[in-house]
Amino acid sequence: GDSVTQMEGPVTLSEEAFLTINCTYTATGYPSLFWYVQYPGEGLQLLLKATKADDKGSNKGFEATYRKETTSFHLEKGSVQVSDSAVYFCALMWGTYKYIFGTGTRLKVLA
Amino acid sequence: DADVTQTPRNRITKTGKRIMLECSQTKGHDRMYWYRQDPGLGLRLIYYSFDVKDINKGEISDGYSVSRQAQAKFSLSLESAIPNQTALYFCATSDAGTGDQPQHFGDGTRLSIL
């Protein structure tokens, strides 16, 4: 069945370090792909999305490229800040309603 | 004000009690969803609704029921709560569309069942 696999956390980085959070997916169709971020005590917020192969989503310095050949959508940021500490969820959507979320990756950024 | 509002934010109750979690939205979206979040399991879909007359079970609907009272309101009920329903519950909305519509989440209800 359809699924999303994320790297397990926590990922701990120093401020200004480079961030990669891996995400791979399995889908029978051609899904749209999303990254959501969850700050403590809050719901998930859309961070970025990509709707077709080779699309790059970007927002707030974060980027992810839809790679159909490797079924991946890895999240990257060149220089993380303490305020980026949160849980990041990769998700896919296809059809009219079917959203599937990964298990989330906790990021801790140390000053 | 938040676009998607969940009440209560926290609830502690006892096994066997009936509980209702409420969700209201001002985004004007037709589609609403209830998820539960458990550590290491991500989000799992309980129920979803495409409009007031269209309600569907998700992957883990056993033990839960829902009511879509209006386009803007979607409530989740636990008829007889049990401890393994202790979790963080999220309501979400989305616009109808062609498959690239993101979901918009409330801040969650943390439910503890003793």
JSON list of C-alpha atoms in Angstrom, two decimals:
[
{"chain": "A", "resi": 1, "resn": "GLY", "atom": "CA", "xyz": [0.00, 0.00, 0.00]},
{"chain": "A", "resi": 2, "resn": "ASP", "atom": "CA", "xyz": [0.89, 3.67, -0.10]},
{"chain": "A", "resi": 3, "resn": "SER", "atom": "CA", "xyz": [3.34, 4.82, 2.53]},
{"chain": "A", "resi": 4, "resn": "VAL", "atom": "CA", "xyz": [5.77, 7.53, 3.56]},
{"chain": "A", "resi": 5, "resn": "THR", "atom": "CA", "xyz": [9.05, 6.75, 5.30]},
{"chain": "A", "resi": 6, "resn": "GLN", "atom": "CA", "xyz": [11.05, 9.36, 7.15]},
{"chain": "A", "resi": 7, "resn": "MET", "atom": "CA", "xyz": [14.38, 9.16, 8.90]},
{"chain": "A", "resi": 8, "resn": "GLU", "atom": "CA", "xyz": [14.06, 8.64, 12.61]},
{"chain": "A", "resi": 9, "resn": "GLY", "atom": "CA", "xyz": [15.01, 11.42, 14.92]},
{"chain": "A", "resi": 10, "resn": "PRO", "atom": "CA", "xyz": [15.88, 13.28, 16.85]},
{"chain": "A", "resi": 11, "resn": "VAL", "atom": "CA", "xyz": [18.23, 15.15, 14.58]},
{"chain": "A", "resi": 12, "resn": "THR", "atom": "CA", "xyz": [20.45, 17.44, 16.63]},
{"chain": "A", "resi": 13, "resn": "LEU", "atom": "CA", "xyz": [22.41, 20.19, 14.92]},
{"chain": "A", "resi": 14, "resn": "SER", "atom": "CA", "xyz": [24.31, 23.28, 15.86]},
{"chain": "A", "resi": 15, "resn": "GLU", "atom": "CA", "xyz": [23.03, 26.64, 14.69]},
{"chain": "A", "resi": 16, "resn": "GLU", "atom": "CA", "xyz": [24.04, 27.42, 11.08]},
{"chain": "A", "resi": 17, "resn": "ALA", "atom": "CA", "xyz": [24.57, 23.76, 10.21]},
{"chain": "A", "resi": 18, "resn": "PHE", "atom": "CA", "xyz": [23.18, 22.19, 7.03]},
{"chain": "A", "resi": 19, "resn": "LEU", "atom": "CA", "xyz": [20.00, 20.18, 7.43]},
{"chain": "A", "resi": 20, "resn": "THR", "atom": "CA", "xyz": [18.76, 17.18, 5.49]},
{"chain": "A", "resi": 21, "resn": "ILE", "atom": "CA", "xyz": [15.73, 15.15, 6.52]},
{"chain": "A", "resi": 22, "resn": "ASN", "atom": "CA", "xyz": [15.14, 12.16, 4.27]},
{"chain": "A", "resi": 23, "resn": "CYS", "atom": "CA", "xyz": [11.71, 11.19, 3.00]},
{"chain": "A", "resi": 24, "resn": "THR", "atom": "CA", "xyz": [10.82, 8.42, 0.58]},
{"chain": "A", "resi": 25, "resn": "TYR", "atom": "CA", "xyz": [7.39, 7.33, -0.52]},
{"chain": "A", "resi": 26, "resn": "THR", "atom": "CA", "xyz": [5.50, 4.48, -2.11]},
{"chain": "A", "resi": 27, "resn": "ALA", "atom": "CA", "xyz": [2.40, 5.32, -4.11]},
{"chain": "A", "resi": 28, "resn": "THR", "atom": "CA", "xyz": [0.37, 3.65, -6.81]},
{"chain": "A", "resi": 29, "resn": "GLY", "atom": "CA", "xyz": [-0.54, 6.94, -8.46]},
{"chain": "A", "resi": 30, "resn": "TYR", "atom": "CA", "xyz": [1.18, 10.28, -8.96]},
{"chain": "A", "resi": 31, "resn": "PRO", "atom": "CA", "xyz": [0.89, 12.01, -5.61]},
{"chain": "A", "resi": 32, "resn": "SER", "atom": "CA", "xyz": [1.46, 15.56, -4.51]},
{"chain": "A", "resi": 33, "resn": "LEU", "atom": "CA", "xyz": [4.12, 15.80, -1.82]},
{"chain": "A", "resi": 34, "resn": "PHE", "atom": "CA", "xyz": [4.23, 18.03, 1.22]},
{"chain": "A", "resi": 35, "resn": "TRP", "atom": "CA", "xyz": [6.37, 18.95, 4.19]},
{"chain": "A", "resi": 36, "resn": "TYR", "atom": "CA", "xyz": [4.60, 20.10, 7.32]},
{"chain": "A", "resi": 37, "resn": "VAL", "atom": "CA", "xyz": [6.15, 21.51, 10.50]},
{"chain": "A", "resi": 38, "resn": "GLN", "atom": "CA", "xyz": [4.77, 21.16, 14.01]},
{"chain": "A", "resi": 39, "resn": "TYR", "atom": "CA", "xyz": [5.96, 23.51, 16.76]},
{"chain": "A", "resi": 40, "resn": "PRO", "atom": "CA", "xyz": [5.36, 22.56, 20.40]},
{"chain": "A", "resi": 41, "resn": "GLY", "atom": "CA", "xyz": [1.72, 22.83, 21.41]},
{"chain": "A", "resi": 42, "resn": "GLU", "atom": "CA", "xyz": [0.55, 23.57, 17.90]},
{"chain": "A", "resi": 43, "resn": "GLY", "atom": "CA", "xyz": [-0.94, 21.78, 14.94]},
{"chain": "A", "resi": 44, "resn": "LEU", "atom": "CA", "xyz": [0.85, 20.99, 11.72]},
{"chain": "A", "resi": 45, "resn": "GLN", "atom": "CA", "xyz": [1.53, 23.86, 9.35]},
{"chain": "A", "resi": 46, "resn": "LEU", "atom": "CA", "xyz": [2.28, 23.54, 5.68]},
{"chain": "A", "resi": 47, "resn": "LEU", "atom": "CA", "xyz": [5.93, 24.28, 5.02]},
{"chain": "A", "resi": 48, "resn": "LEU", "atom": "CA", "xyz": [6.19, 23.55, 1.30]},
{"chain": "A", "resi": 49, "resn": "LYS", "atom": "CA", "xyz": [4.75, 21.36, -1.42]},
{"chain": "A", "resi": 50, "resn": "ALA", "atom": "CA", "xyz": [5.46, 19.97, -4.89]},
{"chain": "A", "resi": 51, "resn": "THR", "atom": "CA", "xyz": [2.87, 18.57, -7.24]},
{"chain": "A", "resi": 52, "resn": "LYS", "atom": "CA", "xyz": [4.81, 16.86, -10.01]},
{"chain": "A", "resi": 53, "resn": "ALA", "atom": "CA", "xyz": [8.14, 15.33, -10.79]},
{"chain": "A", "resi": 54, "resn": "ASP", "atom": "CA", "xyz": [11.16, 17.68, -10.66]},
{"chain": "A", "resi": 55, "resn": "ASP", "atom": "CA", "xyz": [9.15, 20.42, -8.96]},
{"chain": "A", "resi": 56, "resn": "LYS", "atom": "CA", "xyz": [10.99, 22.17, -6.16]},
{"chain": "A", "resi": 57, "resn": "GLY", "atom": "CA", "xyz": [9.04, 23.47, -3.22]},
{"chain": "A", "resi": 58, "resn": "SER", "atom": "CA", "xyz": [10.61, 26.19, -1.09]},
{"chain": "A", "resi": 59, "resn": "ASN", "atom": "CA", "xyz": [9.71, 28.34, 1.88]},
{"chain": "A", "resi": 60, "resn": "LYS", "atom": "CA", "xyz": [11.59, 30.09, 4.71]},
{"chain": "A", "resi": 61, "resn": "GLY", "atom": "CA", "xyz": [14.94, 28.79, 3.44]},
{"chain": "A", "resi": 62, "resn": "PHE", "atom": "CA", "xyz": [13.73, 25.18, 3.28]},
{"chain": "A", "resi": 63, "resn": "GLU", "atom": "CA", "xyz": [13.69, 23.31, -0.02]},
{"chain": "A", "resi": 64, "resn": "ALA", "atom": "CA", "xyz": [12.62, 19.90, -1.29]},
{"chain": "A", "resi": 65, "resn": "THR", "atom": "CA", "xyz": [12.64, 18.46, -4.80]},
{"chain": "A", "resi": 66, "resn": "TYR", "atom": "CA", "xyz": [10.13, 15.87, -6.04]},
{"chain": "A", "resi": 67, "resn": "ARG", "atom": "CA", "xyz": [12.29, 13.02, -7.37]},
{"chain": "A", "resi": 68, "resn": "LYS", "atom": "CA", "xyz": [10.14, 10.48, -9.14]},
{"chain": "A", "resi": 69, "resn": "GLU", "atom": "CA", "xyz": [13.05, 8.25, -10.13]},
{"chain": "A", "resi": 70, "resn": "THR", "atom": "CA", "xyz": [14.09, 7.75, -6.50]},
{"chain": "A", "resi": 71, "resn": "THR", "atom": "CA", "xyz": [10.59, 8.31, -5.03]},
{"chain": "A", "resi": 72, "resn": "SER", "atom": "CA", "xyz": [12.06, 10.85, -2.63]},
{"chain": "A", "resi": 73, "resn": "PHE", "atom": "CA", "xyz": [11.29, 14.32, -1.30]},
{"chain": "A", "resi": 74, "resn": "HIS", "atom": "CA", "xyz": [14.15, 15.19, 1.02]},
{"chain": "A", "resi": 75, "resn": "LEU", "atom": "CA", "xyz": [13.95, 18.40, 3.05]},
{"chain": "A", "resi": 76, "resn": "GLU", "atom": "CA", "xyz": [17.02, 20.64, 3.12]},
{"chain": "A", "resi": 77, "resn": "LYS", "atom": "CA", "xyz": [18.06, 23.94, 4.65]},
{"chain": "A", "resi": 78, "resn": "GLY", "atom": "CA", "xyz": [21.44, 25.52, 4.29]},
{"chain": "A", "resi": 79, "resn": "SER", "atom": "CA", "xyz": [21.71, 27.14, 7.70]},
{"chain": "A", "resi": 80, "resn": "VAL", "atom": "CA", "xyz": [19.37, 26.17, 10.53]},
{"chain": "A", "resi": 81, "resn": "GLN", "atom": "CA", "xyz": [18.39, 28.42, 13.41]},
{"chain": "A", "resi": 82, "resn": "VAL", "atom": "CA", "xyz": [17.29, 27.61, 16.94]},
{"chain": "A", "resi": 83, "resn": "SER", "atom": "CA", "xyz": [13.79, 28.69, 15.92]},
{"chain": "A", "resi": 84, "resn": "ASP", "atom": "CA", "xyz": [13.68, 25.82, 13.39]},
{"chain": "A", "resi": 85, "resn": "SER", "atom": "CA", "xyz": [13.49, 23.31, 16.25]},
{"chain": "A", "resi": 86, "resn": "ALA", "atom": "CA", "xyz": [10.25, 21.42, 15.65]},
{"chain": "A", "resi": 87, "resn": "VAL", "atom": "CA", "xyz": [8.87, 18.15, 14.33]},
{"chain": "A", "resi": 88, "resn": "TYR", "atom": "CA", "xyz": [8.82, 17.81, 10.54]},
{"chain": "A", "resi": 89, "resn": "PHE", "atom": "CA", "xyz": [6.34, 15.58, 8.70]},
{"chain": "A", "resi": 90, "resn": "CYS", "atom": "CA", "xyz": [6.56, 14.42, 5.13]},
{"chain": "A", "resi": 91, "resn": "ALA", "atom": "CA", "xyz": [3.21, 13.64, 3.53]},
{"chain": "A", "resi": 92, "resn": "LEU", "atom": "CA", "xyz": [1.70, 12.63, 0.25]},
{"chain": "A", "resi": 93, "resn": "MET", "atom": "CA", "xyz": [-1.72, 13.20, -1.23]},
{"chain": "A", "resi": 94, "resn": "TRP", "atom": "CA", "xyz": [-3.36, 11.58, -4.17]},
{"chain": "A", "resi": 95, "resn": "GLY", "atom": "CA", "xyz": [-6.88, 11.15, -5.40]},
{"chain": "A", "resi": 96, "resn": "THR", "atom": "CA", "xyz": [-9.60, 13.22, -3.84]},
{"chain": "A", "resi": 97, "resn": "TYR", "atom": "CA", "xyz": [-8.80, 12.83, -0.19]},
{"chain": "A", "resi": 98, "resn": "LYS", "atom": "CA", "xyz": [-6.05, 10.39, 0.58]},
{"chain": "A", "resi": 99, "resn": "TYR", "atom": "CA", "xyz": [-3.34, 11.97, 2.71]},
{"chain": "A", "resi": 100, "resn": "ILE", "atom": "CA", "xyz": [-0.62, 9.81, 4.19]},
{"chain": "A", "resi": 101, "resn": "PHE", "atom": "CA", "xyz": [1.80, 11.21, 6.74]},
{"chain": "A", "resi": 102, "resn": "GLY", "atom": "CA", "xyz": [5.20, 10.00, 7.79]},
{"chain": "A", "resi": 103, "resn": "THR", "atom": "CA", "xyz": [5.96, 9.42, 11.45]},
{"chain": "A", "resi": 104, "resn": "GLY", "atom": "CA", "xyz": [7.70, 12.77, 11.87]},
{"chain": "A", "resi": 105, "resn": "THR", "atom": "CA", "xyz": [11.32, 13.74, 12.53]},
{"chain": "A", "resi": 106, "resn": "ARG", "atom": "CA", "xyz": [12.18, 15.86, 15.53]},
{"chain": "A", "resi": 107, "resn": "LEU", "atom": "CA", "xyz": [14.83, 18.52, 14.91]},
{"chain": "A", "resi": 108, "resn": "LYS", "atom": "CA", "xyz": [16.75, 20.13, 17.74]},
{"chain": "A", "resi": 109, "resn": "VAL", "atom": "CA", "xyz": [18.99, 23.07, 16.95]},
{"chain": "A", "resi": 110, "resn": "LEU", "atom": "CA", "xyz": [21.48, 24.11, 19.61]},
{"chain": "A", "resi": 111, "resn": "ALA", "atom": "CA", "xyz": [22.78, 27.64, 19.98]},
{"chain": "B", "resi": 1, "resn": "ASP", "atom": "CA", "xyz": [-8.46, 34.20, 15.70]},
{"chain": "B", "resi": 2, "resn": "ALA", "atom": "CA", "xyz": [-7.38, 30.76, 14.56]},
{"chain": "B", "resi": 3, "resn": "ASP", "atom": "CA", "xyz": [-8.82, 29.47, 11.29]},
{"chain": "B", "resi": 4, "resn": "VAL", "atom": "CA", "xyz": [-9.38, 26.00, 12.76]},
{"chain": "B", "resi": 5, "resn": "THR", "atom": "CA", "xyz": [-10.37, 25.92, 16.43]},
{"chain": "B", "resi": 6, "resn": "GLN", "atom": "CA", "xyz": [-10.50, 22.83, 18.58]},
{"chain": "B", "resi": 7, "resn": "THR", "atom": "CA", "xyz": [-12.10, 22.57, 22.00]},
{"chain": "B", "resi": 8, "resn": "PRO", "atom": "CA", "xyz": [-11.13, 21.56, 24.57]},
{"chain": "B", "resi": 9, "resn": "ARG", "atom": "CA", "xyz": [-7.35, 21.83, 24.30]},
{"chain": "B", "resi": 10, "resn": "ASN", "atom": "CA", "xyz": [-6.82, 19.34, 27.10]},
{"chain": "B", "resi": 11, "resn": "ARG", "atom": "CA", "xyz": [-9.08, 16.76, 28.69]},
{"chain": "B", "resi": 12, "resn": "ILE", "atom": "CA", "xyz": [-8.57, 14.14, 31.34]},
{"chain": "B", "resi": 13, "resn": "THR", "atom": "CA", "xyz": [-11.36, 11.66, 31.87]},
{"chain": "B", "resi": 14, "resn": "LYS", "atom": "CA", "xyz": [-12.08, 8.15, 33.07]},
{"chain": "B", "resi": 15, "resn": "THR", "atom": "CA", "xyz": [-12.59, 4.89, 31.28]},
{"chain": "B", "resi": 16, "resn": "GLY", "atom": "CA", "xyz": [-16.16, 4.43, 30.11]},
{"chain": "B", "resi": 17, "resn": "LYS", "atom": "CA", "xyz": [-17.04, 8.09, 29.89]},
{"chain": "B", "resi": 18, "resn": "ARG", "atom": "CA", "xyz": [-18.51, 9.67, 26.76]},
{"chain": "B", "resi": 19, "resn": "ILE", "atom": "CA", "xyz": [-16.39, 12.46, 25.35]},
{"chain": "B", "resi": 20, "resn": "MET", "atom": "CA", "xyz": [-16.96, 14.95, 22.58]},
{"chain": "B", "resi": 21, "resn": "LEU", "atom": "CA", "xyz": [-14.21, 16.92, 20.87]},
{"chain": "B", "resi": 22, "resn": "GLU", "atom": "CA", "xyz": [-15.30, 19.87, 18.82]},
{"chain": "B", "resi": 23, "resn": "CYS", "atom": "CA", "xyz": [-13.85, 21.56, 15.77]},
{"chain": "B", "resi": 24, "resn": "SER", "atom": "CA", "xyz": [-14.95, 24.72, 14.03]},
{"chain": "B", "resi": 25, "resn": "GLN", "atom": "CA", "xyz": [-13.41, 26.49, 11.06]},
{"chain": "B", "resi": 26, "resn": "THR", "atom": "CA", "xyz": [-13.62, 29.87, 9.41]},
{"chain": "B", "resi": 27, "resn": "LYS", "atom": "CA", "xyz": [-11.74, 28.94, 6.24]},
{"chain": "B", "resi": 28, "resn": "GLY", "atom": "CA", "xyz": [-14.89, 28.11, 4.30]},
{"chain": "B", "resi": 29, "resn": "HIS", "atom": "CA", "xyz": [-13.56, 24.67, 3.38]},
{"chain": "B", "resi": 30, "resn": "ASP", "atom": "CA", "xyz": [-15.93, 21.87, 2.56]},
{"chain": "B", "resi": 31, "resn": "ARG", "atom": "CA", "xyz": [-13.63, 19.07, 3.67]},
{"chain": "B", "resi": 32, "resn": "MET", "atom": "CA", "xyz": [-12.90, 18.28, 7.30]},
{"chain": "B", "resi": 33, "resn": "TYR", "atom": "CA", "xyz": [-10.89, 15.50, 8.92]},
{"chain": "B", "resi": 34, "resn": "TRP", "atom": "CA", "xyz": [-10.14, 14.02, 12.32]},
{"chain": "B", "resi": 35, "resn": "TYR", "atom": "CA", "xyz": [-6.74, 12.49, 13.05]},
{"chain": "B", "resi": 36, "resn": "ARG", "atom": "CA", "xyz": [-5.03, 11.07, 16.08]},
{"chain": "B", "resi": 37, "resn": "GLN", "atom": "CA", "xyz": [-1.32, 11.44, 16.68]},
{"chain": "B", "resi": 38, "resn": "ASP", "atom": "CA", "xyz": [0.63, 8.89, 18.67]},
{"chain": "B", "resi": 39, "resn": "PRO", "atom": "CA", "xyz": [4.39, 8.88, 19.28]},
{"chain": "B", "resi": 40, "resn": "GLY", "atom": "CA", "xyz": [6.19, 6.94, 16.56]},
{"chain": "B", "resi": 41, "resn": "LEU", "atom": "CA", "xyz": [3.02, 6.45, 14.52]},
{"chain": "B", "resi": 42, "resn": "GLY", "atom": "CA", "xyz": [2.50, 9.83, 12.94]},
{"chain": "B", "resi": 43, "resn": "LEU", "atom": "CA", "xyz": [-1.03, 10.89, 12.10]},
{"chain": "B", "resi": 44, "resn": "ARG", "atom": "CA", "xyz": [-3.78, 8.38, 11.46]},
{"chain": "B", "resi": 45, "resn": "LEU", "atom": "CA", "xyz": [-7.11, 9.26, 9.90]},
{"chain": "B", "resi": 46, "resn": "ILE", "atom": "CA", "xyz": [-10.21, 8.56, 11.98]},
{"chain": "B", "resi": 47, "resn": "TYR", "atom": "CA", "xyz": [-13.01, 10.09, 9.91]},
{"chain": "B", "resi": 48, "resn": "TYR", "atom": "CA", "xyz": [-13.37, 12.56, 7.08]},
{"chain": "B", "resi": 49, "resn": "SER", "atom": "CA", "xyz": [-16.25, 14.54, 5.63]},
{"chain": "B", "resi": 50, "resn": "PHE", "atom": "CA", "xyz": [-16.54, 16.16, 2.22]},
{"chain": "B", "resi": 51, "resn": "ASP", "atom": "CA", "xyz": [-19.73, 18.03, 3.07]},
{"chain": "B", "resi": 52, "resn": "VAL", "atom": "CA", "xyz": [-22.52, 17.97, 5.63]},
{"chain": "B", "resi": 53, "resn": "LYS", "atom": "CA", "xyz": [-24.12, 14.87, 4.13]},
{"chain": "B", "resi": 54, "resn": "ASP", "atom": "CA", "xyz": [-20.94, 12.99, 3.26]},
{"chain": "B", "resi": 55, "resn": "ILE", "atom": "CA", "xyz": [-19.11, 11.32, 6.13]},
{"chain": "B", "resi": 56, "resn": "ASN", "atom": "CA", "xyz": [-16.61, 8.51, 5.72]},
{"chain": "B", "resi": 57, "resn": "LYS", "atom": "CA", "xyz": [-14.58, 6.22, 7.92]},
{"chain": "B", "resi": 58, "resn": "GLY", "atom": "CA", "xyz": [-10.82, 6.48, 7.94]},
{"chain": "B", "resi": 59, "resn": "GLU", "atom": "CA", "xyz": [-8.31, 3.80, 8.82]},
{"chain": "B", "resi": 60, "resn": "ILE", "atom": "CA", "xyz": [-9.01, 3.71, 12.58]},
{"chain": "B", "resi": 61, "resn": "SER", "atom": "CA", "xyz": [-12.70, 4.57, 13.07]},
{"chain": "B", "resi": 62, "resn": "ASP", "atom": "CA", "xyz": [-13.57, 1.80, 15.56]},
{"chain": "B", "resi": 63, "resn": "GLY", "atom": "CA", "xyz": [-14.63, 3.28, 18.88]},
{"chain": "B", "resi": 64, "resn": "TYR", "atom": "CA", "xyz": [-15.27, 6.72, 17.40]},
{"chain": "B", "resi": 65, "resn": "SER", "atom": "CA", "xyz": [-18.19, 8.52, 15.80]},
{"chain": "B", "resi": 66, "resn": "VAL", "atom": "CA", "xyz": [-18.55, 11.94, 14.21]},
{"chain": "B", "resi": 67, "resn": "SER", "atom": "CA", "xyz": [-21.18, 14.54, 13.46]},
{"chain": "B", "resi": 68, "resn": "ARG", "atom": "CA", "xyz": [-21.00, 17.26, 10.82]},
{"chain": "B", "resi": 69, "resn": "GLN", "atom": "CA", "xyz": [-23.43, 19.83, 12.18]},
{"chain": "B", "resi": 70, "resn": "ALA", "atom": "CA", "xyz": [-22.68, 22.48, 9.58]},
{"chain": "B", "resi": 71, "resn": "GLN", "atom": "CA", "xyz": [-20.09, 23.22, 6.98]},
{"chain": "B", "resi": 72, "resn": "ALA", "atom": "CA", "xyz": [-17.99, 24.85, 9.67]},
{"chain": "B", "resi": 73, "resn": "LYS", "atom": "CA", "xyz": [-18.42, 22.31, 12.47]},
{"chain": "B", "resi": 74, "resn": "PHE", "atom": "CA", "xyz": [-17.24, 18.74, 12.79]},
{"chain": "B", "resi": 75, "resn": "SER", "atom": "CA", "xyz": [-17.25, 16.94, 16.14]},
{"chain": "B", "resi": 76, "resn": "LEU", "atom": "CA", "xyz": [-15.66, 13.68, 17.21]},
{"chain": "B", "resi": 77, "resn": "SER", "atom": "CA", "xyz": [-17.18, 11.48, 19.92]},
{"chain": "B", "resi": 78, "resn": "LEU", "atom": "CA", "xyz": [-15.79, 8.64, 21.95]},
{"chain": "B", "resi": 79, "resn": "GLU", "atom": "CA", "xyz": [-18.90, 6.79, 23.14]},
{"chain": "B", "resi": 80, "resn": "SER", "atom": "CA", "xyz": [-17.13, 4.83, 25.87]},
{"chain": "B", "resi": 81, "resn": "ALA", "atom": "CA", "xyz": [-13.55, 5.94, 26.28]},
{"chain": "B", "resi": 82, "resn": "ILE", "atom": "CA", "xyz": [-10.77, 3.43, 26.87]},
{"chain": "B", "resi": 83, "resn": "PRO", "atom": "CA", "xyz": [-7.14, 4.07, 27.87]},
{"chain": "B", "resi": 84, "resn": "ASN", "atom": "CA", "xyz": [-5.67, 3.23, 24.47]},
{"chain": "B", "resi": 85, "resn": "GLN", "atom": "CA", "xyz": [-7.57, 6.18, 23.06]},
{"chain": "B", "resi": 86, "resn": "THR", "atom": "CA", "xyz": [-5.21, 8.44, 24.97]},
{"chain": "B", "resi": 87, "resn": "ALA", "atom": "CA", "xyz": [-3.61, 10.54, 22.25]},
{"chain": "B", "resi": 88, "resn": "LEU", "atom": "CA", "xyz": [-3.34, 13.96, 20.65]},
{"chain": "B", "resi": 89, "resn": "TYR", "atom": "CA", "xyz": [-6.31, 14.60, 18.34]},
{"chain": "B", "resi": 90, "resn": "PHE", "atom": "CA", "xyz": [-6.25, 16.99, 15.42]},
{"chain": "B", "resi": 91, "resn": "CYS", "atom": "CA", "xyz": [-8.97, 18.42, 13.27]},
{"chain": "B", "resi": 92, "resn": "ALA", "atom": "CA", "xyz": [-8.01, 19.55, 9.77]},
{"chain": "B", "resi": 93, "resn": "THR", "atom": "CA", "xyz": [-9.70, 21.14, 6.79]},
{"chain": "B", "resi": 94, "resn": "SER", "atom": "CA", "xyz": [-8.94, 21.36, 3.11]},
{"chain": "B", "resi": 95, "resn": "ASP", "atom": "CA", "xyz": [-10.38, 22.91, 0.03]},
{"chain": "B", "resi": 96, "resn": "ALA", "atom": "CA", "xyz": [-11.84, 20.67, -2.64]},
{"chain": "B", "resi": 97, "resn": "GLY", "atom": "CA", "xyz": [-9.56, 20.47, -5.60]},
{"chain": "B", "resi": 98, "resn": "THR", "atom": "CA", "xyz": [-7.37, 18.53, -7.91]},
{"chain": "B", "resi": 99, "resn": "GLY", "atom": "CA", "xyz": [-5.10, 16.72, -5.52]},
{"chain": "B", "resi": 100, "resn": "ASP", "atom": "CA", "xyz": [-2.66, 19.34, -4.39]},
{"chain": "B", "resi": 101, "resn": "GLN", "atom": "CA", "xyz": [-4.69, 20.94, -1.63]},
{"chain": "B", "resi": 102, "resn": "PRO", "atom": "CA", "xyz": [-2.83, 21.10, 1.66]},
{"chain": "B", "resi": 103, "resn": "GLN", "atom": "CA", "xyz": [-4.56, 20.51, 4.94]},
{"chain": "B", "resi": 104, "resn": "HIS", "atom": "CA", "xyz": [-5.01, 23.18, 7.62]},
{"chain": "B", "resi": 105, "resn": "PHE", "atom": "CA", "xyz": [-4.80, 21.96, 11.20]},
{"chain": "B", "resi": 106, "resn": "GLY", "atom": "CA", "xyz": [-6.12, 23.06, 14.53]},
{"chain": "B", "resi": 107, "resn": "ASP", "atom": "CA", "xyz": [-3.83, 23.16, 17.55]},
{"chain": "B", "resi": 108, "resn": "GLY", "atom": "CA", "xyz": [-5.02, 19.80, 18.81]},
{"chain": "B", "resi": 109, "resn": "THR", "atom": "CA", "xyz": [-6.78, 18.31, 21.82]},
{"chain": "B", "resi": 110, "resn": "ARG", "atom": "CA", "xyz": [-4.65, 16.34, 24.23]},
{"chain": "B", "resi": 111, "resn": "LEU", "atom": "CA", "xyz": [-6.87, 13.58, 25.63]},
{"chain": "B", "resi": 112, "resn": "SER", "atom": "CA", "xyz": [-5.92, 11.39, 28.57]},
{"chain": "B", "resi": 113, "resn": "ILE", "atom": "CA", "xyz": [-8.11, 8.49, 29.62]},
{"chain": "B", "resi": 114, "resn": "LEU", "atom": "CA", "xyz": [-7.42, 7.01, 33.01]}
]
